[in-house]
Short mmCIF file of C-alpha atoms in Angstrom, two decimals:
data_model
loop_
_atom_site.label_atom_id
_atom_site.label_comp_id
_atom_site.label_asym_id
_atom_site.label_seq_id
_atom_site.Cartn_x
_atom_site.Cartn_y
_atom_site.Cartn_z
CA MET Y 1293 13.58 59.09 -3.86
CA LYS Y 1294 16.55 58.32 -2.88
CA GLU Y 1295 18.84 61.67 -2.73
CA LYS Y 1296 15.39 63.00 -0.27
CA LEU Y 1297 15.94 59.40 2.31
CA GLU Y 1298 19.78 60.30 1.88
CA GLN Y 1299 18.94 64.02 2.99
CA ILE Y 1300 17.33 62.44 5.86
CA LYS Y 1301 19.61 60.21 7.21
CA ALA Y 1302 21.85 62.80 7.62
CA GLU Y 1303 19.26 65.33 9.18
CA ALA Y 1304 18.42 61.96 11.30
CA ILE Y 1305 22.13 61.23 12.39
CA ALA Y 1306 22.89 65.23 13.33
CA GLN Y 1307 20.71 66.13 15.27
CA ILE Y 1308 20.97 61.98 17.15
CA ARG Y 1309 24.34 63.67 18.19
CA ALA Y 1310 23.53 67.44 18.56
CA ALA Y 1311 21.16 65.31 21.36
CA ASP Y 1312 22.42 65.46 25.33
CA VAL Y 1313 19.06 64.38 26.97
CA PRO Y 1314 16.95 61.33 26.65
CA GLU Y 1315 14.36 63.23 26.08
CA ARG Y 1316 15.73 65.17 23.27
CA LEU Y 1317 17.18 61.58 21.09
CA ASN Y 1318 12.34 60.86 22.06
CA ASP Y 1319 11.44 63.57 20.35
CA VAL Y 1320 14.12 63.10 17.24
CA ARG Y 1321 12.65 59.24 17.41
CA VAL Y 1322 8.75 60.93 17.29
CA LYS Y 1323 10.46 63.35 14.73
CA PHE Y 1324 11.52 60.97 11.58
CA LEU Y 1325 10.19 57.62 12.68
CA GLY Y 1326 6.55 58.63 13.62
CA LYS Y 1327 3.48 58.13 13.26
CA LYS Y 1328 3.12 61.05 11.65
CA GLY Y 1329 7.77 61.03 10.89
CA GLU Y 1330 9.17 61.82 7.38
CA LEU Y 1331 9.49 58.87 6.55
CA THR Y 1332 6.74 57.38 7.34
CA ALA Y 1333 5.22 60.27 5.21
CA VAL Y 1334 7.96 58.46 2.33
CA LEU Y 1335 6.10 55.19 3.11
CA LYS Y 1336 2.69 56.97 2.14
CA GLY Y 1337 4.14 58.23 -0.86
CA MET Y 1338 5.03 54.74 -2.66
CA LYS Y 1339 2.11 54.96 -4.84
CA ASP Y 1340 3.26 57.55 -7.26
CA VAL Y 1341 6.07 55.21 -7.62
CA ALA Y 1342 6.67 52.89 -10.25
CA PRO Y 1343 5.19 49.27 -9.54
CA GLU Y 1344 8.71 48.42 -11.19
CA GLU Y 1345 10.90 50.45 -8.76
CA ARG Y 1346 8.91 49.71 -4.91
CA PRO Y 1347 11.06 47.58 -3.93
CA LYS Y 1348 14.07 49.44 -4.44
CA VAL Y 1349 13.09 52.41 -2.79
CA GLY Y 1350 10.54 49.48 0.11
CA GLN Y 1351 14.50 48.62 0.15
CA LEU Y 1352 16.67 51.82 1.33
CA VAL Y 1353 13.83 53.54 3.08
CA ASN Y 1354 14.62 49.99 5.49
CA ASP Y 1355 18.06 51.02 5.12
CA THR Y 1356 17.02 54.39 6.66
CA ARG Y 1357 15.29 53.43 9.43
CA ALA Y 1358 17.28 49.94 10.70
CA ALA Y 1359 20.06 52.54 11.19
CA ILE Y 1360 18.59 55.62 12.71
CA GLU Y 1361 16.95 53.20 15.05
CA ALA Y 1362 20.81 51.86 15.46
CA LEU Y 1363 22.11 55.04 15.47
CA LEU Y 1364 18.55 55.77 18.57
CA GLU Y 1365 20.19 52.69 20.04
CA GLU Y 1366 23.42 53.18 20.59
CA SER Y 1367 23.89 57.01 21.83
CA LYS Y 1368 21.07 56.19 24.37
CA THR Y 1369 22.30 53.06 25.65
CA LYS Y 1370 25.76 56.02 25.94
CA MET Y 1371 24.41 58.60 27.24
CA GLU Y 1372 22.87 56.60 30.60
CA ARG Y 1373 26.01 54.60 31.33
CA ALA Y 1374 27.02 58.67 31.38
CA ILE Y 1375 24.01 59.84 33.71
CA ARG Y 1376 24.62 56.80 35.48
CA GLU Y 1377 28.49 56.76 36.51
CA GLN Y 1378 28.29 60.14 37.18
CA LYS Y 1379 25.30 59.71 39.32
CA MET Y 1380 26.94 57.59 41.00
CA LYS Y 1381 29.86 60.37 41.60
CA GLU Y 1382 27.58 62.75 43.12
CA GLU Y 1383 26.16 60.47 45.17
CA VAL Y 1384 28.85 58.37 47.31
CA ILE Y 1385 28.71 56.42 49.42
CA ASP Y 1386 32.32 55.91 52.03
CA VAL Y 1387 31.08 52.46 54.29
CA THR Y 1388 34.27 54.75 56.47
CA LEU Y 1389 32.52 56.47 57.86
CA PRO Y 1390 30.83 56.36 61.37
CA SER Y 1391 26.65 55.73 61.11
CA LYS Y 1392 25.79 59.05 62.34
CA LYS Y 1393 23.45 59.08 66.41
CA ASN Y 1394 20.11 58.50 67.04
CA ILE Y 1395 20.10 61.56 69.71
CA MET Y 1396 17.77 59.06 72.88
CA GLY Y 1397 15.97 60.90 75.43
CA HIS Y 1398 15.66 59.33 79.03
CA ARG Y 1399 13.87 59.48 82.27
CA HIS Y 1400 13.86 63.26 83.77
CA PRO Y 1401 15.56 62.66 87.06
CA ASN Y 1402 11.96 63.22 88.28
CA THR Y 1403 10.67 60.45 86.75
CA ILE Y 1404 13.55 58.37 88.35
CA ALA Y 1405 13.06 59.57 91.34
CA GLN Y 1406 9.51 58.67 91.25
CA GLU Y 1407 9.37 55.99 89.83
CA GLU Y 1408 12.12 54.14 92.44
CA VAL Y 1409 9.61 55.60 95.41
CA GLU Y 1410 6.53 53.82 93.56
CA ARG Y 1411 9.25 50.61 93.06
CA ILE Y 1412 9.30 51.14 97.37
CA PHE Y 1413 5.81 51.09 98.16
CA VAL Y 1414 4.20 48.48 95.49
CA GLY Y 1415 6.59 46.17 96.90
CA MET Y 1416 5.33 46.97 100.19
CA GLY Y 1417 1.63 45.61 98.70
CA TYR Y 1418 0.57 49.37 98.48
CA GLU Y 1419 -1.72 50.49 94.78
CA VAL Y 1420 -0.26 53.54 93.37
CA ILE Y 1421 -3.72 55.59 92.62
CA GLU Y 1422 -3.82 59.04 90.55
CA GLY Y 1423 -6.57 61.36 90.61
CA PRO Y 1424 -7.51 65.04 89.03
CA GLU Y 1425 -5.00 68.35 89.62
CA VAL Y 1426 -8.43 70.59 89.46
CA GLU Y 1427 -9.83 69.32 92.29
CA TYR Y 1428 -12.88 70.93 94.40
CA ASP Y 1429 -12.47 72.58 97.74
CA GLU Y 1430 -13.84 70.26 99.58
CA TYR Y 1431 -11.20 67.51 98.98
CA ASN Y 1432 -8.57 69.84 98.89
CA PHE Y 1433 -9.81 71.60 102.13
CA GLU Y 1434 -13.00 70.45 104.22
CA LYS Y 1435 -12.18 67.05 104.33
CA LEU Y 1436 -9.28 67.43 105.39
CA ASN Y 1437 -9.90 69.15 108.32
CA ILE Y 1438 -8.81 72.76 107.13
CA PRO Y 1439 -12.10 74.75 107.64
CA ALA Y 1440 -13.50 77.98 105.79
CA ASP Y 1441 -10.96 79.97 108.23
CA HIS Y 1442 -7.33 77.37 108.41
CA PRO Y 1443 -4.24 79.86 106.15
CA ALA Y 1444 -4.16 77.58 104.29
CA LYS Y 1445 -7.88 78.95 102.42
CA ASP Y 1446 -6.24 82.49 102.06
CA GLU Y 1447 -5.13 82.70 98.10
CA GLN Y 1448 -1.76 83.74 98.61
CA ASP Y 1449 -1.62 80.27 98.78
CA THR Y 1450 -3.54 78.71 96.57
CA PHE Y 1451 -4.69 79.56 92.79
CA TYR Y 1452 -8.96 79.41 93.01
CA ILE Y 1453 -10.51 78.60 89.70
CA ASN Y 1454 -13.49 79.80 91.01
CA LYS Y 1455 -14.73 79.94 94.75
CA GLU Y 1456 -15.43 75.76 94.86
CA ILE Y 1457 -12.73 75.05 93.19
CA VAL Y 1458 -8.70 75.12 93.26
CA LEU Y 1459 -5.28 73.68 91.91
CA ARG Y 1460 -4.96 71.39 93.99
CA THR Y 1461 -1.71 72.27 97.25
CA GLN Y 1462 -1.74 68.39 97.90
CA THR Y 1463 -2.38 65.11 96.10
CA SER Y 1464 -4.16 63.96 100.01
CA PRO Y 1465 -7.41 64.29 97.85
CA VAL Y 1466 -7.25 61.35 96.52
CA GLN Y 1467 -6.38 60.10 99.73
CA ALA Y 1468 -9.86 61.46 100.47
CA ARG Y 1469 -11.73 60.47 97.67
CA ILE Y 1470 -10.68 56.66 98.21
CA MET Y 1471 -10.94 56.24 101.36
CA GLU Y 1472 -14.76 57.85 100.79
CA GLN Y 1473 -15.45 54.97 98.41
CA GLY Y 1474 -15.73 52.08 101.49
CA ASN Y 1475 -13.27 49.95 100.00
CA LEU Y 1476 -11.60 49.18 103.49
CA PRO Y 1477 -8.36 48.01 104.20
CA ILE Y 1478 -6.23 51.28 102.49
CA ARG Y 1479 -3.04 50.86 101.22
CA MET Y 1480 -2.04 53.11 98.49
CA ILE Y 1481 0.57 55.74 97.11
CA SER Y 1482 -1.15 58.94 95.32
CA PRO Y 1483 2.41 60.60 92.92
CA GLY Y 1484 1.69 63.44 91.33
CA ARG Y 1485 1.46 67.30 90.05
CA VAL Y 1486 0.10 70.24 92.95
CA PHE Y 1487 0.13 74.32 92.75
CA ARG Y 1488 0.95 76.36 95.28
CA SER Y 1489 1.50 80.36 94.97
CA ASP Y 1490 5.06 80.61 95.60
CA GLU Y 1491 8.18 82.39 94.23
CA VAL Y 1492 10.22 80.52 92.04
CA ASP Y 1493 14.12 80.50 93.86
CA ALA Y 1494 16.44 77.77 94.40
CA THR Y 1495 13.71 75.39 96.88
CA HIS Y 1496 10.26 76.89 95.76
CA SER Y 1497 7.91 76.11 93.01
CA PRO Y 1498 4.67 77.74 92.58
CA SER Y 1499 4.39 74.09 90.38
CA PHE Y 1500 6.36 70.47 91.99
CA HIS Y 1501 5.31 67.73 92.62
CA GLN Y 1502 4.15 65.21 95.41
CA ILE Y 1503 4.05 61.45 96.84
CA GLU Y 1504 2.14 61.14 99.68
CA GLY Y 1505 0.90 57.21 101.71
CA LEU Y 1506 -2.04 55.84 102.95
CA VAL Y 1507 -3.31 53.26 105.05
CA ILE Y 1508 -6.33 52.47 106.71
CA ASP Y 1509 -7.29 49.75 108.25
CA LYS Y 1510 -8.21 47.79 112.28
CA ASN Y 1511 -4.81 48.48 114.84
CA ILE Y 1512 -3.18 50.32 113.01
CA SER Y 1513 -0.48 52.15 115.57
CA PHE Y 1514 2.52 54.85 115.66
CA ALA Y 1515 4.29 51.39 115.32
CA ASP Y 1516 3.98 50.41 111.83
CA LEU Y 1517 3.79 54.40 110.87
CA LYS Y 1518 7.39 54.56 112.17
CA GLY Y 1519 8.31 50.60 110.91
CA THR Y 1520 6.93 51.47 107.51
CA LEU Y 1521 9.30 54.85 106.71
CA GLU Y 1522 12.16 53.24 108.41
CA VAL Y 1523 12.11 51.07 105.50
CA PHE Y 1524 11.10 53.37 102.95
CA ALA Y 1525 14.21 56.06 103.87
CA LYS Y 1526 16.54 52.33 104.06
CA GLU Y 1527 16.14 51.70 101.02
CA LEU Y 1528 15.43 54.76 99.25
CA PHE Y 1529 19.31 56.04 100.43
CA GLY Y 1530 20.98 53.60 101.46
CA PRO Y 1531 21.11 50.16 104.49
CA GLU Y 1532 22.21 51.93 107.15
CA THR Y 1533 20.01 55.73 107.11
CA LYS Y 1534 18.58 55.72 111.08
CA THR Y 1535 15.72 57.97 111.12
CA LYS Y 1536 13.91 60.11 113.15
CA PHE Y 1537 10.90 61.70 114.70
CA ARG Y 1538 9.85 65.18 115.70
CA PRO Y 1539 6.95 66.71 117.01
CA HIS Y 1540 4.66 68.78 114.58
CA HIS Y 1541 0.97 69.48 113.46
CA PHE Y 1542 -0.47 69.04 110.50
CA PRO Y 1543 -5.08 69.84 110.15
CA PHE Y 1544 -5.13 65.80 109.06
CA THR Y 1545 -2.80 64.01 111.14
CA GLU Y 1546 -3.13 63.39 115.00
CA PRO Y 1547 -0.80 62.90 116.46
CA SER Y 1548 1.66 64.30 113.60
CA ALA Y 1549 5.45 64.18 113.52
CA GLU Y 1550 8.14 65.43 111.11
CA VAL Y 1551 11.00 62.46 109.58
CA ASP Y 1552 14.73 63.59 109.47
CA VAL Y 1553 17.23 60.71 108.30
CA SER Y 1554 20.58 60.33 108.72
CA CYS Y 1555 22.87 61.64 106.29
CA PHE Y 1556 23.80 59.79 103.54
CA LYS Y 1557 26.68 61.44 102.57
CA CYS Y 1558 28.82 61.83 106.40
CA GLY Y 1559 26.65 58.78 107.90
CA GLY Y 1560 25.59 61.42 110.61
CA LYS Y 1561 28.96 63.08 111.75
CA GLY Y 1562 27.86 66.52 110.26
CA CYS Y 1563 28.72 68.40 106.76
CA ARG Y 1564 27.78 71.35 104.50
CA PHE Y 1565 25.46 68.64 102.68
CA CYS Y 1566 23.15 68.65 105.99
CA LYS Y 1567 24.85 71.71 107.57
CA GLY Y 1568 26.21 70.37 110.69
CA SER Y 1569 23.37 68.54 111.46
CA GLY Y 1570 24.04 65.33 110.63
CA TRP Y 1571 20.33 64.76 109.76
CA ILE Y 1572 18.24 66.03 106.41
CA GLU Y 1573 14.54 66.33 107.37
CA ILE Y 1574 12.32 64.85 104.14
CA LEU Y 1575 8.42 64.80 104.58
CA GLY Y 1576 5.89 64.80 107.24
CA CYS Y 1577 3.55 62.38 108.55
CA GLY Y 1578 1.02 61.30 111.35
CA MET Y 1579 -1.62 59.31 112.37
CA VAL Y 1580 -5.15 60.51 110.45
CA HIS Y 1581 -7.65 62.47 112.48
CA PRO Y 1582 -10.27 60.89 113.68
CA HIS Y 1583 -12.19 63.99 112.18
CA VAL Y 1584 -10.90 63.07 109.31
CA LEU Y 1585 -12.08 59.36 109.32
CA GLU Y 1586 -15.57 60.26 110.27
CA MET Y 1587 -15.84 62.52 107.44
CA CYS Y 1588 -14.83 60.02 104.89
CA GLY Y 1589 -17.28 57.71 106.23
CA ILE Y 1590 -14.92 55.29 108.72
CA ASP Y 1591 -15.73 54.43 111.55
CA PRO Y 1592 -12.70 55.68 113.79
CA GLU Y 1593 -14.12 53.67 116.77
CA VAL Y 1594 -13.11 50.18 114.87
CA TYR Y 1595 -10.90 51.55 111.63
CA GLY Y 1596 -7.69 53.52 112.36
CA GLY Y 1597 -4.15 54.71 109.62
CA PHE Y 1598 -1.71 56.53 108.96
CA ALA Y 1599 -0.56 59.19 106.48
CA PHE Y 1600 2.81 60.53 105.01
CA GLY Y 1601 3.92 63.17 101.76
CA VAL Y 1602 7.00 63.22 100.66
CA GLY Y 1603 8.00 66.12 98.13
CA LEU Y 1604 9.68 64.22 94.87
CA GLU Y 1605 11.54 67.51 93.89
CA ARG Y 1606 13.71 67.06 97.07
CA ILE Y 1607 14.10 63.97 96.66
CA ALA Y 1608 14.83 63.87 93.68
CA LEU Y 1609 17.40 66.84 95.25
CA LEU Y 1610 18.69 65.40 98.02
CA LYS Y 1611 19.45 61.88 96.21
CA TYR Y 1612 21.33 63.27 93.28
CA GLU Y 1613 22.50 66.10 95.28
CA ILE Y 1614 21.35 68.66 92.82
CA ASP Y 1615 21.49 72.49 94.66
CA ASP Y 1616 18.94 73.80 93.08
CA MET Y 1617 15.24 72.81 92.32
CA ARG Y 1618 15.17 75.14 88.62
CA LEU Y 1619 17.57 73.41 86.98
CA LEU Y 1620 14.63 70.54 86.92
CA TYR Y 1621 12.74 72.08 84.89
CA GLU Y 1622 15.02 74.57 82.52
CA ASN Y 1623 15.47 71.42 80.14
CA ASP Y 1624 18.98 72.26 79.59
CA VAL Y 1625 20.33 69.20 77.83
CA ARG Y 1626 23.73 69.36 79.40
CA PHE Y 1627 22.44 68.70 82.78
CA LEU Y 1628 19.43 66.38 81.84
CA LYS Y 1629 21.98 63.87 80.09
CA GLN Y 1630 23.93 63.70 83.25
CA PHE Y 1631 20.80 61.73 84.50
#
């Protein structure tokens, strides 16, 4: 019996020393010390040992078990320490290295320009109201005094979904919808994306943005329109900015005008930026046509108003001195991060 126990002990020690991972040590523990292990089998055979020899044999079995368990524990501790040290070497952190920078996005130049325009008009008591980009022909044209035979309705200028539905060519339909509601007076701007069948070049795109404004109230005159746009120009381009109104024609306003501002680069003296004229065109405007008021259910004998519209991209191009509109939509990070 003693020889058998010595053999079991020697075999267990050899397998423990040969183990290279904790799982192998656990296999050795099960093989020799488990319920079906070799030492357990020896204990089950104690019934065949003479009664007077059983204490000695039992002591030998316990000593063998203790020796194997001690060596297993020692080997496990050494192995875990070695694994931990190796892991710490592989996962070492150099605290002197600079941290990784999070690449943060920021507002697009169009968004910056739009928010600035909105801030100016909200400060003057205007509401910001948005509307659908897919619009009925009735609101996009008819209610704005643009009849069926008007050139603006030609297919080369307008994207038609069907005969009655179009991609809006301006944000003026939002104004018509608000006027129809009859909640007067009205002071609003309507920013948003619009669509026209244009070729893409440095100053044109089939999809761009407009901000249009509308005021409807009693005793509104062209002087109110001029004063409003003069304040807007000074807030946007600087306090020294001057405005100039030139007669023009728009179907939904009468009288109508285009507005120029003095060049904010040369102060009106003439430079490359303003093409030597000293002035830069920024928007169109006019007094709301009486027929438009009538079609929207407003009595033109009692109420009047003015409207204006400015291209958002034009504001961004002028304000940030960008010479090609396509740069706004190419998503080139080298360009966009300048803003």
